[in-house]
Tab-separated table of C-alpha atoms in Angstrom:
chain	number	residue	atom	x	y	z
F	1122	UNK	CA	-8.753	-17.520	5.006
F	1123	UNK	CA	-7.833	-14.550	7.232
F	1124	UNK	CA	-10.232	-15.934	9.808
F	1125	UNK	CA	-7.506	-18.701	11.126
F	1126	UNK	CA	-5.287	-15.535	11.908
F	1127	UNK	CA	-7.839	-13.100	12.287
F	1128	UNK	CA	-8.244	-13.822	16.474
F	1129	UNK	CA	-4.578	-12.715	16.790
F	1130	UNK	CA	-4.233	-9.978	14.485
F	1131	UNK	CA	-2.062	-7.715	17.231
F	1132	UNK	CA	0.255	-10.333	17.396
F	1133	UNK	CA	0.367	-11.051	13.802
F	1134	UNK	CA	1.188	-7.159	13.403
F	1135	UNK	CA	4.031	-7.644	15.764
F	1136	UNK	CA	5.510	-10.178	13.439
F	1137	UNK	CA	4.950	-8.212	10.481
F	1138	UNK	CA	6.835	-5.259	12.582
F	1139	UNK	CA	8.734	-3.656	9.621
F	1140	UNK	CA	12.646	-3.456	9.894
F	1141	UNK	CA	13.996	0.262	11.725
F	1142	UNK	CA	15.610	0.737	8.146
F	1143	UNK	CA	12.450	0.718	5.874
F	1144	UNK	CA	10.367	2.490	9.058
F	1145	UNK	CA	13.011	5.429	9.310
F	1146	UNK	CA	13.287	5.691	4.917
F	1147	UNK	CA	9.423	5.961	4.928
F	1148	UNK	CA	9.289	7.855	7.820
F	1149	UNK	CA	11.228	10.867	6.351
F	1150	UNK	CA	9.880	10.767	3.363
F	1151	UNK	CA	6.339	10.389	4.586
F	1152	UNK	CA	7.045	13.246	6.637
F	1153	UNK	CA	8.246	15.418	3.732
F	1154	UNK	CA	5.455	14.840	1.126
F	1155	UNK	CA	2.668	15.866	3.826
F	1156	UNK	CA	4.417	18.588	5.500
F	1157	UNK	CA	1.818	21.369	4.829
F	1158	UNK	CA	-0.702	18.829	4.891
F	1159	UNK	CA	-0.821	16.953	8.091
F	1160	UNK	CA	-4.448	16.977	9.103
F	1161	UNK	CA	-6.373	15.910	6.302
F	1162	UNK	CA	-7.854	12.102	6.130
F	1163	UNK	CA	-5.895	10.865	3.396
F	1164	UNK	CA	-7.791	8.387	1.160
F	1165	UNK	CA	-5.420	6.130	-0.256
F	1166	UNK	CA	-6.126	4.364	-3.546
F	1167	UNK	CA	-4.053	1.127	-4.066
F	1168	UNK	CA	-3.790	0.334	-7.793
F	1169	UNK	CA	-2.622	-3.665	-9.039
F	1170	UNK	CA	-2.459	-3.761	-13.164
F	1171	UNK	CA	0.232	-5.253	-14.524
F	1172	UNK	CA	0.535	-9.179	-14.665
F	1173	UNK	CA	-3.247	-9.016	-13.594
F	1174	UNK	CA	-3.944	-7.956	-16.788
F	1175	UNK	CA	-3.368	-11.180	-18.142
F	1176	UNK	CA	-4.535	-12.990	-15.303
F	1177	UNK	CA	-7.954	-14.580	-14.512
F	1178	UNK	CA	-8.093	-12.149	-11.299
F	1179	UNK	CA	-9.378	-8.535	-12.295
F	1180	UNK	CA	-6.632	-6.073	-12.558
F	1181	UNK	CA	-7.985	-2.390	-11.914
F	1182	UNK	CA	-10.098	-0.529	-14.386
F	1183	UNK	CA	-11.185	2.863	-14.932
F	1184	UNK	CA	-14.901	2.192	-15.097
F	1185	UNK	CA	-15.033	0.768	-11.918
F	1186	UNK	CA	-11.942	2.946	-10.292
F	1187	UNK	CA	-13.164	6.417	-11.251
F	1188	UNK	CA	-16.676	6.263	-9.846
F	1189	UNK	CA	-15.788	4.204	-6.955
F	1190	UNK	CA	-13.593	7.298	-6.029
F	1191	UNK	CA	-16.394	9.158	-6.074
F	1192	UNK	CA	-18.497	7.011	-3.420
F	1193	UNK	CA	-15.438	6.204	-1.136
F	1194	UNK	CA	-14.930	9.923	-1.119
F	1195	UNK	CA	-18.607	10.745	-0.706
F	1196	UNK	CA	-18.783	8.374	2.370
F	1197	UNK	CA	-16.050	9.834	4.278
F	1198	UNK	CA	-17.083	13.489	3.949
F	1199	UNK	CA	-20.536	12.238	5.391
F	1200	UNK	CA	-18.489	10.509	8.230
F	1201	UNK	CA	-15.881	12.662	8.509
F	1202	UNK	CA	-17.431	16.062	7.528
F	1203	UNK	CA	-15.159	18.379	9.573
F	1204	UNK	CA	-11.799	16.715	7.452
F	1205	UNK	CA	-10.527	17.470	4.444
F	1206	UNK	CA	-9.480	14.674	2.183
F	1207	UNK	CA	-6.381	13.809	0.216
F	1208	UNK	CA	-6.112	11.874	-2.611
F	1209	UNK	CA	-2.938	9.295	-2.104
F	1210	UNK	CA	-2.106	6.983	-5.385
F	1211	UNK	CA	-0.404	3.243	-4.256
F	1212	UNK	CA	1.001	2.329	-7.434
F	1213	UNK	CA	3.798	2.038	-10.451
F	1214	UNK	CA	1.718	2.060	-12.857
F	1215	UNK	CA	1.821	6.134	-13.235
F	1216	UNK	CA	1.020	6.023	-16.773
F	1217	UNK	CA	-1.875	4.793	-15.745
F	1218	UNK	CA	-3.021	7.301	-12.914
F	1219	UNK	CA	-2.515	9.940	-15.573
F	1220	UNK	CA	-4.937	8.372	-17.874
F	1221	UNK	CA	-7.711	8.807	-15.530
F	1222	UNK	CA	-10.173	11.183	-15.822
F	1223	UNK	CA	-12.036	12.041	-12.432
F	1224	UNK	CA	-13.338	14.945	-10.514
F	1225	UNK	CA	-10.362	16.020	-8.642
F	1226	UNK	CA	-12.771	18.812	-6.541
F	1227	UNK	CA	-13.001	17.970	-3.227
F	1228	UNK	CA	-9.909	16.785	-2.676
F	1229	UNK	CA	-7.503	19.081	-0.946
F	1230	UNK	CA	-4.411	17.585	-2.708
F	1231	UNK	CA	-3.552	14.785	-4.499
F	1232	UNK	CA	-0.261	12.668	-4.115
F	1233	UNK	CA	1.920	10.509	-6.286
F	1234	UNK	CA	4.450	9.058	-4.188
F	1235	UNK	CA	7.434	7.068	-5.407
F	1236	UNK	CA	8.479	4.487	-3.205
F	1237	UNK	CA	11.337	2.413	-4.050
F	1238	UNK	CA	10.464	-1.156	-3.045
F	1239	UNK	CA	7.662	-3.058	-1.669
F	1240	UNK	CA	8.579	-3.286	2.074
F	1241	UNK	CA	8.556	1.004	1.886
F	1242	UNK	CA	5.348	0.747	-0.073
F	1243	UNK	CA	3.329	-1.763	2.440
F	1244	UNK	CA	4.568	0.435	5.225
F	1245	UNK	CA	3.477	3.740	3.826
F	1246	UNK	CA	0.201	2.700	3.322
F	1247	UNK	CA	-0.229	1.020	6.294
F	1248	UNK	CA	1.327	3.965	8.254
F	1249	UNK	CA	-0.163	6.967	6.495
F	1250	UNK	CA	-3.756	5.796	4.855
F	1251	UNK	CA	-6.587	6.761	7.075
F	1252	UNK	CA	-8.933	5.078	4.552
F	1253	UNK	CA	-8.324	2.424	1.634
F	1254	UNK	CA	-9.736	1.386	-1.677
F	1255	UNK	CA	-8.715	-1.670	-2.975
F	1256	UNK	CA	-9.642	-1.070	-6.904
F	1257	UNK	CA	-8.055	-4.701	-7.516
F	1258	UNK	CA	-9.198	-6.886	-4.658
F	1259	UNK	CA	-7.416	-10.372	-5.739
F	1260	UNK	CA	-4.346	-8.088	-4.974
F	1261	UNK	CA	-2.572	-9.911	-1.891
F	1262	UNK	CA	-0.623	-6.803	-1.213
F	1263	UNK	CA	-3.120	-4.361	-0.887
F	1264	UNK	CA	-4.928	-7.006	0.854
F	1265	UNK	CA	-1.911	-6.720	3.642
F	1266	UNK	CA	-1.331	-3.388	3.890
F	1267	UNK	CA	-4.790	-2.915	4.106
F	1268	UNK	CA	-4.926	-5.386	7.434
F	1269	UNK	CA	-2.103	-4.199	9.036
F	1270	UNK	CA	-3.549	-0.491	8.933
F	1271	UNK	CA	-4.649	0.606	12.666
F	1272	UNK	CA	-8.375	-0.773	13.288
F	1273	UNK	CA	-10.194	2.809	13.093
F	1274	UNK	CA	-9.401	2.867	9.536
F	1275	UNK	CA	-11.750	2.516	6.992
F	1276	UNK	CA	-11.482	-0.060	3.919
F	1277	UNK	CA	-13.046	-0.120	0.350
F	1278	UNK	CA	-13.114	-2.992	-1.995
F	1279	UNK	CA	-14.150	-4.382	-5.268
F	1280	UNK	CA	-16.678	-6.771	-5.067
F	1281	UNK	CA	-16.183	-8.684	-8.386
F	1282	UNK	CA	-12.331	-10.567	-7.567
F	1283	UNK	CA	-12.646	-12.559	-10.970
F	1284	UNK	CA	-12.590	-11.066	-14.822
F	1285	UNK	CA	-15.570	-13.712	-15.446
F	1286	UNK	CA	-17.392	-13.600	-11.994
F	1287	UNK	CA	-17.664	-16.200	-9.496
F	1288	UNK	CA	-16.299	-18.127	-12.657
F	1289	UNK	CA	-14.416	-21.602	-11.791
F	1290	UNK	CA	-14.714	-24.002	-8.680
F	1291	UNK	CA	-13.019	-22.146	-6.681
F	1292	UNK	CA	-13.227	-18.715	-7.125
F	1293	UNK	CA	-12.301	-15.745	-4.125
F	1294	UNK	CA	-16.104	-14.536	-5.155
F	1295	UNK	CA	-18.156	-17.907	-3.797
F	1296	UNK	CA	-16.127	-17.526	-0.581
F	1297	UNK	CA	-15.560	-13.944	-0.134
F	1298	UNK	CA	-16.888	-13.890	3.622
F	1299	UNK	CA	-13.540	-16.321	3.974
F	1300	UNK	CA	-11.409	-13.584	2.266
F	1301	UNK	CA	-12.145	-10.126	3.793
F	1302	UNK	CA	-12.748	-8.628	7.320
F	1303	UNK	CA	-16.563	-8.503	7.448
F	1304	UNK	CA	-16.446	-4.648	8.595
F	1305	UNK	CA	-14.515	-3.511	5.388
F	1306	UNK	CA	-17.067	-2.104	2.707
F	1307	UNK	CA	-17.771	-4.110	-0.270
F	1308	UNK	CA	-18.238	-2.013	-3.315
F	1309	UNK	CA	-20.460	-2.760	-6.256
F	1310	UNK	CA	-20.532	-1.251	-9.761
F	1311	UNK	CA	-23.286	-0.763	-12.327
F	1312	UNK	CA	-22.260	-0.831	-15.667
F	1313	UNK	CA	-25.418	0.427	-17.146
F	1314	UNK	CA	-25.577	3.217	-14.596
F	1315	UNK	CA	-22.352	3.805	-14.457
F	1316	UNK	CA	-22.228	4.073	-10.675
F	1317	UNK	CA	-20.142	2.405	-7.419
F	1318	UNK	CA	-22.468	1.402	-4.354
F	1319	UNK	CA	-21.517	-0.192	-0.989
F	1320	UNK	CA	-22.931	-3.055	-0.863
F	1321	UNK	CA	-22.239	-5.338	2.254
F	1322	UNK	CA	-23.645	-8.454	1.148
F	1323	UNK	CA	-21.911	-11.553	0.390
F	1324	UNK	CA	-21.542	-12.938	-2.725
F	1325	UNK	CA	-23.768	-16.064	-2.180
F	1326	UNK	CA	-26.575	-13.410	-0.666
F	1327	UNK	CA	-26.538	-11.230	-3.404
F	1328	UNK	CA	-26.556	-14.117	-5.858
F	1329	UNK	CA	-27.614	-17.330	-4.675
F	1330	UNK	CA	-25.750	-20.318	-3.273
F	1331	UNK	CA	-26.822	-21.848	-6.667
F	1332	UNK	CA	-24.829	-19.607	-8.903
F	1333	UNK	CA	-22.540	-20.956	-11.237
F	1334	UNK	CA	-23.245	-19.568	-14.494
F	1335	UNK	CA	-21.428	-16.149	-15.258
F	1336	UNK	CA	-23.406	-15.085	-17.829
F	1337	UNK	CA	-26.076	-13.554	-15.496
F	1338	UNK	CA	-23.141	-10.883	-14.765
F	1339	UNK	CA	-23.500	-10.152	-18.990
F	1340	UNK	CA	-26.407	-7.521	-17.670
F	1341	UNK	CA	-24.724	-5.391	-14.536
């Protein structure tokens, strides 16, 4: 649970204080990709597939992804509406980013960036995203880089953790309120409607402390 840290998060981002070698690479390069784009709140998108897709924890999907986009962008231009927003990918899995199809209007640019190893790519993010969604919220690392980004930041994530949810003992989803910094935005989909909400219940108030069958989730 992040709440036995959570009462000395400064000090636990002084021990995750990145080395000057990985700060200076990402630095430069960071500096580089948004060079004629400084000012815009750039909405990062981290993105966990691979060995989740075999995995009882959900790995990101493009029903959920593309339309939660949509929201997370929708919400900042209400908050923000004097910003323009870019669209920043945290991923390897390129091939696919490319397979999505989303409405890239309103978005003053869109980014790919290739970063070489995972201390650059937890530093980026936590350096350069204004806002977060976490499409894949079992995800440990976007988890971190997530926490470690400055506290005016906003974060996004998937409320269903499991493939089945809430399925097993002890599932992330029965004690998600354990899990995830209550003012980070929990995001719900509809798979009839095909539509992303924020949703800042827990799981146990939007479900009952009683749940334990998954196949009520059959009809979201």
């Amino acid at each position: 649970s992040y709440k036995y840290f959570h009462p000395v998060k400064d000090h636990i981002r002084e021990l995750f204080n990145f080395h000057p070698k990985i700060k200076d690479t990402v630095e430069v390069y960071g500096a580089k990709l948004f060079a004629n784009d400084m000012d815009s709140h750039k909405m990062c998108v981290h993105i966990r597939r691979g060995d989740f897709i075999e995995h009882e924890l959900l790995e990101t999907r493009s029903d959920f992804l593309v339309p939660a986009m949509t929201t997370v962008k929708n919400f900042i231009f209400e908050k923000y509406p004097e910003k323009n927003i870019s669209l920043v990918f945290l991923t390897n899995d390129w091939e696919f980013v490319n397979s999505l199809d989303f409405d890239e209007s309103g978005f003053l640019k869109i980014y790919c960036p290739k970063i070489k190893s995972r201390g650059e790519n937890m530093y980026f993010g936590s350096r350069f995203c204004d806002s977060i969604l976490l499409s894949s919220s079992g995800s440990t690392f976007g988890f971190w880089i997530a926490y470690l980004m400055p506290d005016s930041s906003l974060v996004f994530y998937n409320g269903q953790i499991d493939k089945v949810r809430g399925s097993g003992n002890f599932s992330k989803e029965y004690v998600d309120y354990d899990g995830f910094p209550k003012d980070w935005n929990i995001l719900e989909l509809d798979k009839r409607k095909k539509i992303v909400t924020i949703d800042n219940r827990w799981f146990f108030e939007k479900f009952g402390l009683n749940y334990i069958s998954s196949k009520n989730f059959t009809q979201l």
